[in-house]
Structures are given as C-alpha cells and as structure tokens.
Coordinates of C-alpha atoms in Angstrom, one line a residue:
M1 CA 32.2 -39.8 -28.3
S2 CA 31.8 -41.7 -31.6
T3 CA 33.3 -41.6 -35.0
S4 CA 29.8 -41.7 -36.8
T5 CA 29.6 -39.4 -39.8
A6 CA 26.7 -37.1 -40.5
A7 CA 25.4 -39.5 -43.1
E8 CA 25.1 -42.4 -40.7
R9 CA 22.1 -43.0 -38.5
I10 CA 22.9 -43.1 -34.9
R11 CA 22.2 -46.4 -33.1
V12 CA 20.0 -45.9 -30.1
F13 CA 19.0 -48.0 -27.1
Q14 CA 16.2 -46.5 -25.2
V15 CA 15.3 -47.0 -21.5
A16 CA 11.7 -46.4 -20.3
T17 CA 8.4 -46.9 -22.0
G18 CA 6.2 -44.6 -19.9
N19 CA 4.6 -41.4 -21.1
V20 CA 7.6 -39.8 -22.5
G21 CA 9.4 -43.1 -23.5
S22 CA 6.5 -44.4 -25.5
E23 CA 6.2 -41.1 -27.4
M24 CA 9.9 -41.2 -28.1
I25 CA 9.7 -44.6 -29.6
K26 CA 7.3 -43.2 -32.1
R27 CA 9.5 -40.1 -32.8
I28 CA 12.8 -42.1 -33.2
G29 CA 11.1 -44.0 -36.0
N30 CA 10.7 -40.8 -38.0
H31 CA 13.9 -39.1 -37.0
P32 CA 16.5 -38.9 -39.8
D33 CA 19.5 -39.1 -37.5
L34 CA 18.4 -42.1 -35.3
E35 CA 17.7 -45.8 -35.4
L36 CA 16.2 -47.7 -32.5
I37 CA 18.1 -51.0 -32.1
G38 CA 17.2 -51.9 -28.4
L39 CA 14.7 -51.3 -25.6
P40 CA 15.8 -52.3 -22.1
C41 CA 12.9 -52.7 -19.7
Y42 CA 12.6 -53.0 -16.0
T43 CA 9.2 -54.6 -16.1
P44 CA 9.4 -58.4 -16.5
E45 CA 6.2 -58.6 -18.5
K46 CA 7.6 -56.3 -21.2
I47 CA 10.8 -58.3 -21.8
G48 CA 10.6 -60.3 -25.1
R49 CA 7.8 -58.1 -26.5
D50 CA 8.2 -55.9 -29.6
A51 CA 9.0 -52.3 -28.8
G52 CA 6.4 -51.0 -31.2
E53 CA 3.6 -53.0 -29.5
I54 CA 4.8 -51.8 -26.1
A55 CA 4.5 -48.1 -27.4
G56 CA 1.1 -48.8 -29.0
L57 CA 2.4 -49.1 -32.5
A58 CA 2.7 -51.9 -35.1
P59 CA 5.7 -54.2 -34.5
I60 CA 8.9 -52.5 -35.5
G61 CA 11.3 -55.5 -35.2
V62 CA 13.0 -54.4 -31.9
T63 CA 12.6 -56.8 -29.0
A64 CA 12.7 -55.5 -25.4
T65 CA 15.5 -56.8 -23.3
G66 CA 16.1 -56.9 -19.5
T67 CA 19.9 -56.5 -18.6
V68 CA 22.6 -53.9 -18.8
D69 CA 24.8 -56.6 -20.2
E70 CA 22.7 -56.7 -23.3
I71 CA 23.0 -52.9 -23.8
I72 CA 26.8 -53.2 -23.5
A73 CA 27.0 -56.1 -25.9
A74 CA 25.0 -54.3 -28.5
R75 CA 27.4 -51.4 -28.5
P76 CA 24.9 -48.7 -29.4
D77 CA 26.1 -45.2 -30.0
V78 CA 23.8 -43.7 -27.4
L79 CA 21.5 -44.7 -24.6
T80 CA 18.4 -42.5 -24.2
F81 CA 16.9 -42.6 -20.7
H82 CA 13.4 -41.3 -20.2
G83 CA 12.5 -42.6 -16.7
V84 CA 11.1 -40.3 -14.1
F85 CA 14.2 -40.7 -11.9
P86 CA 17.8 -41.6 -12.8
D87 CA 19.4 -45.0 -12.6
E88 CA 22.9 -43.9 -11.7
A89 CA 24.2 -47.4 -11.4
L90 CA 23.1 -48.2 -14.9
Y91 CA 24.5 -44.8 -16.1
E92 CA 28.0 -45.6 -14.6
R93 CA 28.2 -49.1 -16.3
V94 CA 27.0 -47.8 -19.7
L95 CA 29.2 -44.7 -19.7
E96 CA 32.4 -46.7 -18.7
A97 CA 31.6 -49.1 -21.6
G98 CA 32.0 -46.1 -24.0
I99 CA 28.3 -45.6 -24.7
N100 CA 27.0 -42.0 -24.5
I101 CA 23.8 -41.1 -22.6
V102 CA 21.2 -38.5 -23.2
T103 CA 18.5 -38.2 -20.5
T104 CA 15.4 -36.3 -19.6
A105 CA 15.4 -37.7 -16.0
D106 CA 16.1 -35.2 -13.2
W107 CA 19.4 -33.9 -14.5
I108 CA 20.5 -30.6 -16.0
T109 CA 23.8 -29.5 -14.4
G110 CA 24.1 -32.1 -11.6
H111 CA 23.9 -29.6 -8.7
H112 CA 20.6 -31.0 -7.5
R113 CA 21.7 -34.6 -7.7
D114 CA 24.9 -33.9 -5.9
Q115 CA 23.2 -32.0 -3.1
N116 CA 20.0 -34.0 -2.6
H117 CA 20.8 -37.6 -3.6
P118 CA 24.2 -38.7 -2.3
H119 CA 25.9 -41.6 -4.1
P120 CA 26.3 -44.8 -2.0
S121 CA 30.1 -44.4 -2.4
G122 CA 30.0 -41.1 -0.5
R123 CA 31.3 -39.2 -3.6
K124 CA 29.2 -36.6 -5.5
V125 CA 27.1 -38.3 -8.3
S126 CA 28.6 -35.9 -10.8
E127 CA 32.1 -37.0 -9.9
V128 CA 31.1 -40.7 -10.3
L129 CA 29.6 -40.1 -13.7
L130 CA 32.4 -37.8 -14.9
A131 CA 34.9 -40.5 -14.0
A132 CA 32.9 -43.1 -15.9
C133 CA 32.8 -40.9 -18.9
L134 CA 36.6 -40.5 -18.8
R135 CA 37.2 -44.2 -18.4
G136 CA 34.9 -45.0 -21.4
G137 CA 35.5 -42.0 -23.6
S138 CA 31.8 -41.2 -23.5
T139 CA 29.5 -38.2 -23.0
F140 CA 26.5 -37.6 -20.6
Y141 CA 23.9 -35.0 -21.3
G142 CA 20.6 -34.0 -19.4
T143 CA 17.9 -31.9 -20.9
G144 CA 14.1 -31.6 -21.6
M145 CA 11.6 -28.8 -22.2
N146 CA 11.6 -27.4 -18.7
P147 CA 14.1 -27.6 -17.2
G148 CA 16.0 -27.5 -20.5
L149 CA 15.0 -25.8 -23.6
N150 CA 13.0 -23.2 -21.5
Q151 CA 16.1 -21.9 -20.0
I152 CA 18.1 -21.9 -23.3
L153 CA 15.4 -19.7 -24.8
A154 CA 15.9 -17.2 -21.9
V155 CA 19.7 -17.2 -22.6
A156 CA 19.1 -16.6 -26.3
H157 CA 16.7 -13.7 -25.5
S158 CA 19.3 -12.0 -23.5
A159 CA 21.7 -11.7 -26.4
D160 CA 20.5 -8.1 -27.2
V161 CA 20.1 -6.9 -23.6
A162 CA 22.7 -4.7 -21.8
E163 CA 22.8 -4.3 -18.0
I164 CA 20.7 -7.2 -17.1
E165 CA 19.0 -6.9 -13.7
N166 CA 16.7 -10.0 -13.6
V167 CA 16.0 -13.0 -15.8
T168 CA 12.8 -15.0 -15.0
V169 CA 11.4 -17.9 -16.9
I170 CA 7.8 -19.1 -16.1
E171 CA 6.1 -22.4 -17.1
S172 CA 2.5 -21.5 -17.1
V173 CA 0.6 -24.7 -17.9
D174 CA -2.3 -27.1 -17.2
V175 CA -0.6 -30.3 -16.1
S176 CA -3.7 -32.5 -16.3
C177 CA -2.3 -33.8 -19.6
H178 CA 0.4 -35.7 -17.8
H179 CA -1.4 -38.9 -16.9
S180 CA 1.1 -40.2 -14.3
V181 CA -0.9 -41.0 -11.1
E182 CA 2.3 -42.0 -9.2
T183 CA 4.0 -38.8 -10.1
W184 CA 1.2 -36.5 -8.8
K185 CA 0.7 -38.6 -5.7
E186 CA 4.4 -37.9 -4.9
V187 CA 4.1 -34.2 -5.6
G188 CA 1.1 -34.0 -3.3
Y189 CA -1.8 -33.3 -5.7
G190 CA -5.1 -34.5 -4.3
T191 CA -3.7 -34.3 -0.6
P192 CA -5.5 -32.0 1.8
I193 CA -4.1 -28.5 1.4
D194 CA -3.2 -28.2 5.1
D195 CA -1.2 -31.5 5.0
P196 CA 2.3 -30.5 6.3
S197 CA 4.0 -33.0 4.0
I198 CA 3.1 -31.1 0.8
P199 CA 5.8 -28.4 0.7
G200 CA 8.5 -31.1 1.2
S201 CA 6.9 -33.2 -1.6
L202 CA 6.7 -30.3 -3.9
E203 CA 10.3 -29.4 -3.3
K204 CA 11.7 -32.9 -3.6
Y205 CA 10.0 -33.5 -6.9
T206 CA 10.8 -30.1 -8.3
R207 CA 14.3 -29.5 -7.0
V208 CA 15.9 -30.1 -10.4
F209 CA 14.5 -26.7 -11.3
S210 CA 17.3 -25.3 -9.1
D211 CA 19.6 -26.8 -11.7
S212 CA 17.9 -24.7 -14.3
V213 CA 18.7 -21.6 -12.3
Y214 CA 22.4 -22.7 -12.1
L215 CA 22.5 -23.4 -15.8
M216 CA 21.3 -19.8 -16.7
A217 CA 23.6 -18.2 -14.2
D218 CA 26.5 -20.2 -15.8
C219 CA 25.7 -18.8 -19.3
F220 CA 25.5 -15.3 -17.8
D221 CA 28.9 -15.8 -16.0
L222 CA 27.0 -14.9 -12.8
E223 CA 28.1 -16.5 -9.4
L224 CA 25.0 -17.1 -7.2
D225 CA 25.1 -17.1 -3.4
E226 CA 22.2 -19.6 -3.2
V227 CA 19.0 -20.8 -4.9
T228 CA 15.9 -20.4 -2.8
F229 CA 12.5 -22.2 -2.9
T230 CA 9.2 -20.6 -2.1
Y231 CA 5.7 -21.8 -2.9
E232 CA 2.0 -20.8 -3.0
L233 CA -0.8 -23.5 -2.9
G234 CA -4.2 -23.6 -4.6
A235 CA -6.9 -25.6 -2.9
C236 CA -9.7 -27.3 -4.9
T237 CA -13.0 -25.5 -4.5
K238 CA -15.0 -28.6 -5.3
D239 CA -14.5 -32.3 -6.0
I240 CA -12.7 -32.8 -9.2
D241 CA -12.8 -36.1 -11.3
L242 CA -10.3 -36.1 -14.2
G243 CA -11.2 -39.6 -15.1
W244 CA -7.6 -40.8 -14.4
Y245 CA -7.1 -38.8 -11.1
Q246 CA -9.4 -37.5 -8.3
L247 CA -8.9 -34.2 -6.4
P248 CA -11.2 -33.9 -3.4
K249 CA -12.5 -30.5 -2.4
G250 CA -9.9 -28.8 -0.2
S251 CA -7.0 -30.7 -1.7
L252 CA -4.0 -29.5 -3.6
G253 CA -5.0 -28.7 -7.2
A254 CA -2.6 -25.9 -8.4
N255 CA 0.7 -24.3 -7.2
Y256 CA 3.0 -21.4 -7.9
I257 CA 6.7 -22.3 -7.2
K258 CA 9.8 -20.0 -7.4
Y259 CA 13.4 -21.1 -7.5
Q260 CA 15.4 -17.8 -7.2
G261 CA 19.1 -17.5 -7.7
M262 CA 20.2 -14.9 -5.2
V263 CA 23.2 -12.4 -5.3
D264 CA 23.6 -10.2 -2.2
G265 CA 20.0 -10.9 -1.1
V266 CA 18.5 -9.9 -4.4
P267 CA 16.9 -12.4 -6.9
R268 CA 18.7 -12.3 -10.3
V269 CA 17.9 -15.5 -12.0
E270 CA 14.6 -17.3 -11.5
S271 CA 12.5 -20.3 -12.6
H272 CA 8.8 -20.3 -11.8
L273 CA 6.3 -23.0 -12.0
E274 CA 2.7 -22.0 -12.5
W275 CA 0.8 -25.3 -12.6
Q276 CA -2.8 -26.2 -12.4
M277 CA -4.5 -29.6 -12.5
T278 CA -7.9 -27.9 -12.5
P279 CA -8.9 -24.2 -12.8
F280 CA -11.2 -24.6 -9.8
T281 CA -8.8 -23.6 -7.0
D282 CA -8.4 -20.9 -4.5
P283 CA -6.1 -19.1 -5.1
A284 CA -6.1 -19.7 -8.9
W285 CA -3.7 -18.4 -11.4
D286 CA -4.0 -17.1 -15.0
I287 CA -2.7 -20.1 -16.8
K288 CA -1.4 -19.0 -20.2
G289 CA -0.5 -22.4 -21.6
C290 CA 3.1 -21.4 -22.6
Y291 CA 6.6 -20.7 -21.5
I292 CA 7.4 -17.1 -20.7
T293 CA 10.8 -15.3 -20.6
Q294 CA 10.9 -11.9 -18.7
I295 CA 14.2 -9.9 -18.7
T296 CA 14.6 -6.7 -16.9
G297 CA 17.5 -4.6 -18.3
D298 CA 18.1 -2.3 -21.1
P299 CA 16.0 -3.0 -23.1
N300 CA 13.3 -5.1 -21.3
I301 CA 12.3 -8.3 -22.9
Y302 CA 8.9 -10.3 -22.7
S303 CA 8.6 -13.4 -24.8
K304 CA 6.2 -16.2 -25.0
H305 CA 7.1 -19.7 -26.4
M306 CA 3.6 -21.0 -27.4
I307 CA 3.1 -24.6 -28.6
F308 CA 0.2 -25.6 -30.8
P309 CA -0.9 -29.1 -32.0
K310 CA -0.1 -30.1 -35.6
A311 CA -2.9 -30.0 -38.1
G312 CA -5.5 -32.6 -37.5
A313 CA -4.7 -33.1 -33.8
R314 CA -7.7 -32.6 -31.5
L315 CA -7.2 -31.0 -28.1
D316 CA -10.5 -32.6 -26.9
N317 CA -8.8 -36.0 -27.5
P318 CA -6.8 -36.8 -24.3
E319 CA -4.2 -38.8 -26.3
D320 CA -3.5 -36.0 -28.6
F321 CA -3.3 -33.5 -25.8
A322 CA -0.9 -35.6 -23.8
S323 CA 1.2 -36.3 -26.9
I324 CA 2.1 -32.6 -27.2
G325 CA 3.5 -32.5 -23.7
M326 CA 5.5 -35.7 -24.0
T327 CA 6.9 -34.6 -27.4
V328 CA 8.2 -31.2 -26.2
T329 CA 9.8 -33.0 -23.2
G330 CA 11.6 -35.6 -25.2
L331 CA 12.5 -33.9 -28.5
P332 CA 15.2 -31.6 -27.0
A333 CA 17.0 -34.8 -26.1
L334 CA 16.6 -36.6 -29.4
N335 CA 17.6 -33.6 -31.4
A336 CA 20.8 -33.1 -29.4
I337 CA 22.0 -36.6 -29.8
R338 CA 24.2 -36.0 -32.9
S339 CA 25.9 -33.1 -31.1
V340 CA 26.4 -35.3 -27.9
V341 CA 27.9 -38.1 -29.9
A342 CA 30.4 -35.7 -31.5
A343 CA 31.3 -34.0 -28.2
A344 CA 34.4 -34.6 -26.1
P345 CA 34.1 -37.1 -23.3
G346 CA 32.6 -35.8 -20.0
I347 CA 29.4 -34.3 -18.7
L348 CA 27.9 -31.9 -21.2
T349 CA 25.4 -29.1 -20.2
S350 CA 23.4 -26.9 -22.4
A351 CA 25.7 -24.0 -21.6
D352 CA 28.4 -25.8 -23.7
M353 CA 26.1 -27.3 -26.4
P354 CA 26.6 -26.0 -30.0
L355 CA 23.7 -24.2 -31.5
R356 CA 23.1 -27.1 -33.9
G357 CA 22.4 -29.2 -30.8
F358 CA 19.1 -27.3 -30.3
G359 CA 18.0 -27.6 -33.9
G360 CA 15.1 -29.7 -35.0
R361 CA 15.0 -31.8 -38.1
F362 CA 13.0 -31.3 -41.3
K363 CA 10.5 -33.9 -42.4
R364 CA 11.9 -36.6 -44.5
S365 CA 10.4 -36.7 -48.0

C-alpha cells in the first residue's frame, strides 16, 4: 500500500522485456498514472542498455539493471512482472520490502501455484507471499486478459440473471500472433499428435485456467467440489510454415480445452480454450477471434467481447497483429495499478478489486 495521491504518477519498475513486457514499456510511457523508473533484466546482455532501445523505441532515459537490491534501493511504488512464469523468490523479497506487485505471470487466485508448484519451504506459495505482504505492508495482484478480464466480464454479465445454472467463458482465438517459440514447444504445438506427452504439456501450461474457474466461483459464492481438465486435439492436415514456427503434417496445430468447476458431478462454471495455430487441422474449430460469455439461467446470456485494431493498424503486418494480443494481456494489469497501490496489504484477487480497478484511461491531450 502507498500514500500516493491521485495526482501523482506511480513509480514503476518492470520485470521482463519479452512480447508482453516490451509492449508494456511502450504503454507505460503513454499512461497518465504511471512512470517507468527501472527495468530489471535477467539477460546479462541487456543490463546497462536503455529500456526504450530494448523495447524497440528511442531511448527513454531508463537504464536496465540486474539485481533485486537495485529494485529495493529505488523504492518504486510497484513492480510489474510480465515473465511467462513467476519468480517467487523475487516476489517475496520485493513484497517484504514494502513494494507492491502486479503480474500477468501464471497467477489469478493462487490455487494453481499452491497445488502444482510447491514452495521449497514446504509451505503453500500463497502463504509465503501473503506473509511477505504483511511484513512489508504491500499488495500482490495477478491478472491478464484470459485468465483475468475474460472472467470479470462473465461475472458482470451475470448481474441481471436469476437462478444461474451454468457460466462458461470461451477464448476462441488464432494464437499464431504470439511469437514465442519456447512457449509453444512447451505446450506441444508441432509435436506429433500421437505423442503421449502432449496432454500433460497442455495441462501444465494451461493449469492457471483452473484459477479462473475458482475466481468466478468465488464471485458467485459457489463452492466447487473440483475443477476438471479435458481436451481435444487438432492435427495439421499439411506441413505449415508460419515463418517463425513450423508445424509438420500430423502434428498438434489446434486444441479445445475445458476447465470445468463441478458441483455434485455437474459442470457449473467453465473456462474453455479454443485455440488454433493454423486453420488446417483435423478436427478444426470455428475460431471466432473473440471472448465469449454464455450463461444458462433466467434469462440466458450470450455475449462476445470483440477486439479490433486501432485506426491505421494493419492485420497483415505481423507486428501490428501481435501488438493487439500483447496489449490486451498487459493493460488489465497496468490499469489496475492505482487500485492495487491503494489497497490494504495482502493478496488481492479480481473478486475484491473495485470497479475502478478495471477502468481504462482516456488519451492525454
């Protein structure tokens, strides 16, 4: 928690300069709430370079550093973390130093990290981070587009529904805009469809979506018995060369995943992932390029959250196309920062975030 007033810009250190991180360096520069003052990097070659140059911009006067001690010494109001996977040792040190953290890395409620990534101490990760928050008087918050905003949209859409029977959110997207070779190797894309490692790889990488089910259930005051994982796989019907990634014929090129929150054997709250790297798969799905909320109840609800590029952007330009996906992943975190800084110490989830924490910002004149 910080004593910053609404008129003050919030001082930000950002970790990670990959796809999302580089985009967020650009977005922080135009964000009326935020000022980037530091960029800790894990890669030795980036240390000492200007943050703008690392992100593909002109120099911005912020030099990349390499240690946690430099973060703590600078006393930023918040650390934003956009790596693929959390650095929980870094989190603990930063939080206990009184610095808030907002992250898009594999954290929504903490259920997933507690169950699947035990802390070296033997305690639950959430317990370790909560204790660090209380020692330092800081706040920790995880979000993103999906999981994250997609589930909040579903909760908002339920406000006028009586007698809910089922809530399902679906991410129906072409994922070829996410140019992260290592990510897709880990998930199993490009691996022969009959490789027995694929289901485990898919679940390992997407298990944070079980958090999204728990988050929605929490908002609905619904106690779940369990969250189950099921999948369908789409095999490439021909060799696919995306320029940055190759998918041989017969390899994984699409999937349909379901995380289902069960009550008495009946699915009540669900997150589905309808992904394709290429449309040339068997089976193939009707990718709609949007986020869908379906609610069965009285009345029934069907809503699409559709995202279009700004004027002048070109979807045939890979950089413009990729920028949209990175922006919608990182902006829910940046726009929440003022509310996180103002919150009481502890682990904050979207279920407890004030409405203003989901608000964007108008363009500065």
